[in-house]
Amino acid sequence: DAKTTQPNSMESNEEEPVHLPCNHSTISGTDYIHWYRQLPSQGPEYVIHGLTSNVNNRMASLAIAEDRKSSTLILHRATLRDAAVYYCILSPNLQNFVFGPGTRLSVLP
Amino acid sequence: EADIYQTPRYLVIGTGKKITLECSQTMGHDKMYWYQQDPGMELHLIHYSYGVNSTEKGDLSSESTVSRIRTEHFPLTLESARPSHTSQYLCATSFSAGELFFGEGSRLTVL
């Protein structure tokens, strides 16, 4: 499976935008880019996914580089409830999901 | 939205016992997964299934086994539990749209 690289941790202030980067330089043409987050003591939850074009939903936006070798998850206004571990995952043909260490996001009041 | 049920939520058991962790879903999703996660650590895929009578091992070697006789059920079995099996086990499902839905997990402690 193609691998992703994320910073171990990031900090943000409440009500400010957060940009979480992910590098996936070995991505193949059939790999979808997924983002999940895991709040303390909970299972992961879906945030967003995309293939080539930027995507928006009620939780976040996903910006995908033109060469698809990197992507950025954008939380438009961080809240304390957004503090979690964020995982960037490549999924070949929407079939398999292998999680890495993720980025631990801290949100400061 | 998928409804995924994992039982038991918590289990404390002695070494050498056989255990089965149950995972059931009500949405008819074809794909099901088992992940193992130690506290504060990343998730590791240990088993997955793309449909009835289809099971595959994941990236992390595991002594557990799984079966998929019915679409709704994907039980995970440990024939002889050991302290090294102490962990949280998370079941997940997905369908063609690709979104993963997770259950609440089963936290296993082997003494």
XYZ file of C-alpha atoms in Angstrom:
220
model
C 0.000 0.000 0.000
C 1.189 3.508 -0.792
C 2.333 5.354 2.321
C 1.532 8.772 3.698
C 3.629 11.122 5.807
C 2.091 13.495 8.337
C 3.502 15.690 11.104
C 3.299 13.993 14.487
C 1.489 16.886 16.102
C 0.081 20.342 15.453
C -1.422 23.090 17.545
C -4.129 25.548 16.694
C -6.016 28.297 18.432
C -9.746 28.027 18.808
C -11.807 29.616 16.020
C -8.815 29.815 13.686
C -8.395 27.775 10.487
C -6.231 24.662 10.605
C -4.309 23.207 7.680
C -3.237 19.606 8.192
C -0.721 18.467 5.556
C -0.182 14.997 4.151
C 2.500 13.832 1.730
C 1.889 10.807 -0.473
C 4.568 10.942 -3.134
C 4.068 7.287 -4.210
C 0.348 7.633 -4.819
C -1.013 5.708 -7.792
C -3.785 6.695 -10.154
C -6.410 4.550 -8.439
C -5.643 5.656 -4.869
C -8.313 7.693 -3.148
C -7.191 10.122 -0.416
C -9.151 9.695 2.800
C -9.116 11.591 6.069
C -10.398 10.185 9.345
C -10.152 11.501 12.854
C -10.176 9.765 16.198
C -11.363 11.561 19.289
C -10.113 10.326 22.668
C -11.598 6.964 23.676
C -13.581 6.644 20.448
C -13.248 4.785 17.171
C -12.186 6.737 14.097
C -14.780 8.713 12.197
C -14.866 9.656 8.544
C -14.025 13.251 7.674
C -13.673 13.509 3.909
C -12.206 11.812 0.846
C -11.341 12.648 -2.748
C -9.525 11.460 -5.844
C -8.341 14.424 -7.903
C -10.542 17.457 -7.308
C -10.851 19.511 -4.148
C -13.769 18.460 -1.961
C -15.909 20.269 0.594
C -18.361 18.952 3.143
C -19.903 20.173 6.370
C -16.885 19.078 8.414
C -13.914 20.166 6.340
C -12.337 20.826 2.957
C -9.776 18.682 1.175
C -7.270 20.385 -1.094
C -5.406 18.002 -3.413
C -2.226 19.083 -5.180
C -2.290 18.995 -8.944
C 0.280 16.182 -9.055
C -1.631 14.399 -6.243
C 1.586 13.884 -4.279
C 0.245 15.866 -1.343
C -3.029 17.012 0.148
C -4.244 19.293 2.920
C -7.200 18.903 5.227
C -8.666 22.271 6.117
C -10.765 22.866 9.205
C -12.202 26.327 8.654
C -12.763 27.244 12.294
C -11.230 24.952 14.875
C -13.215 24.202 18.004
C -12.125 22.418 21.164
C -14.098 19.390 19.947
C -11.804 19.150 16.925
C -8.895 18.055 19.120
C -8.147 14.547 17.855
C -5.718 12.409 15.912
C -6.182 12.998 12.179
C -5.287 10.215 9.774
C -4.524 10.623 6.090
C -4.997 7.329 4.244
C -4.626 6.139 0.681
C -7.193 3.608 -0.395
C -6.704 1.739 -3.687
C -10.038 1.606 -5.495
C -11.839 2.290 -2.190
C -10.943 -1.221 -1.090
C -8.433 -1.225 1.714
C -7.663 1.235 4.487
C -4.264 1.179 6.206
C -3.830 3.756 8.963
C -0.538 5.452 9.827
C 0.386 7.283 13.059
C -1.594 10.390 12.087
C -1.312 13.980 13.363
C -2.358 14.780 16.909
C -4.140 18.139 16.778
C -4.358 20.221 19.923
C -6.772 23.162 20.008
C -5.996 25.914 22.478
C -8.794 28.064 23.943
C -25.408 5.709 8.347
C -24.222 2.220 9.354
C -25.139 0.554 12.594
C -22.292 -1.588 13.836
C -22.461 -3.570 17.026
C -19.502 -5.021 18.839
C -19.751 -7.348 21.792
C -18.454 -7.574 24.382
C -17.386 -3.966 24.923
C -15.038 -5.044 27.706
C -13.631 -8.487 28.470
C -11.151 -9.615 31.106
C -10.103 -13.218 30.673
C -7.409 -15.629 31.766
C -4.552 -16.947 29.646
C -5.399 -19.941 27.487
C -9.101 -19.242 27.129
C -10.842 -19.202 23.775
C -12.639 -15.958 22.988
C -14.812 -14.668 20.178
C -15.372 -10.990 19.581
C -18.615 -10.369 17.754
C -19.214 -7.735 15.097
C -22.532 -7.309 13.372
C -23.935 -4.679 11.029
C -27.417 -3.929 9.791
C -26.759 -1.999 6.589
C -25.739 -4.821 4.272
C -22.252 -3.439 3.668
C -20.129 -5.876 1.733
C -16.732 -4.961 3.178
C -15.814 -5.531 6.811
C -12.548 -5.010 8.699
C -10.907 -5.738 12.030
C -8.328 -3.327 13.425
C -6.207 -3.666 16.546
C -5.179 -0.585 18.506
C -3.103 -0.302 21.653
C -3.678 2.821 23.822
C -2.230 5.936 22.217
C -0.969 3.987 19.225
C -2.035 3.704 15.598
C -4.595 1.262 14.227
C -3.347 -1.910 12.586
C -5.431 -3.815 10.055
C -5.482 -7.495 11.059
C -8.312 -8.972 8.934
C -10.710 -7.914 6.219
C -13.485 -9.355 4.111
C -14.943 -8.192 0.817
C -18.013 -10.405 1.092
C -19.420 -13.729 2.215
C -16.832 -16.528 2.276
C -14.042 -14.012 1.603
C -11.436 -13.295 4.301
C -7.905 -11.951 4.086
C -5.136 -11.207 6.557
C -4.169 -7.580 7.021
C -0.849 -5.841 7.430
C -0.292 -6.835 11.045
C 0.271 -10.505 11.702
C -2.308 -11.780 14.143
C -2.962 -15.128 15.795
C -6.671 -14.499 15.523
C -8.974 -15.948 12.875
C -12.145 -14.609 11.290
C -15.095 -15.971 9.351
C -17.728 -14.421 7.086
C -20.566 -16.856 6.681
C -23.207 -14.142 6.600
C -23.019 -10.585 5.329
C -24.066 -9.214 8.705
C -21.506 -10.969 10.896
C -17.716 -10.908 11.030
C -16.591 -12.580 14.272
C -12.970 -12.648 15.393
C -11.690 -15.634 17.379
C -8.624 -16.208 19.518
C -8.191 -19.933 20.202
C -5.882 -19.430 23.172
C -5.673 -15.929 24.613
C -2.330 -14.589 25.874
C -1.394 -11.340 27.663
C 0.141 -10.091 24.387
C -3.396 -10.086 22.944
C -4.442 -7.368 25.372
C -5.625 -4.509 23.179
C -8.641 -2.774 21.719
C -10.238 -4.426 18.696
C -12.244 -2.219 16.336
C -14.620 -3.521 13.688
C -15.466 -1.429 10.641
C -17.592 -1.688 7.510
C -17.684 0.071 4.169
C -19.583 -0.071 0.899
C -18.778 1.044 -2.600
C -18.727 4.745 -1.730
C -15.676 4.118 0.395
C -16.563 5.599 3.766
C -15.490 3.486 6.739
C -17.876 3.132 9.656
C -16.462 1.973 12.989
C -18.030 0.204 15.913
C -17.340 1.258 19.482
C -14.659 -1.386 19.938
C -14.010 -4.337 22.218
C -11.392 -3.803 24.890
C -9.707 -7.101 25.739
C -7.516 -7.728 28.773
C -5.801 -11.098 29.136
C -4.378 -11.848 32.558
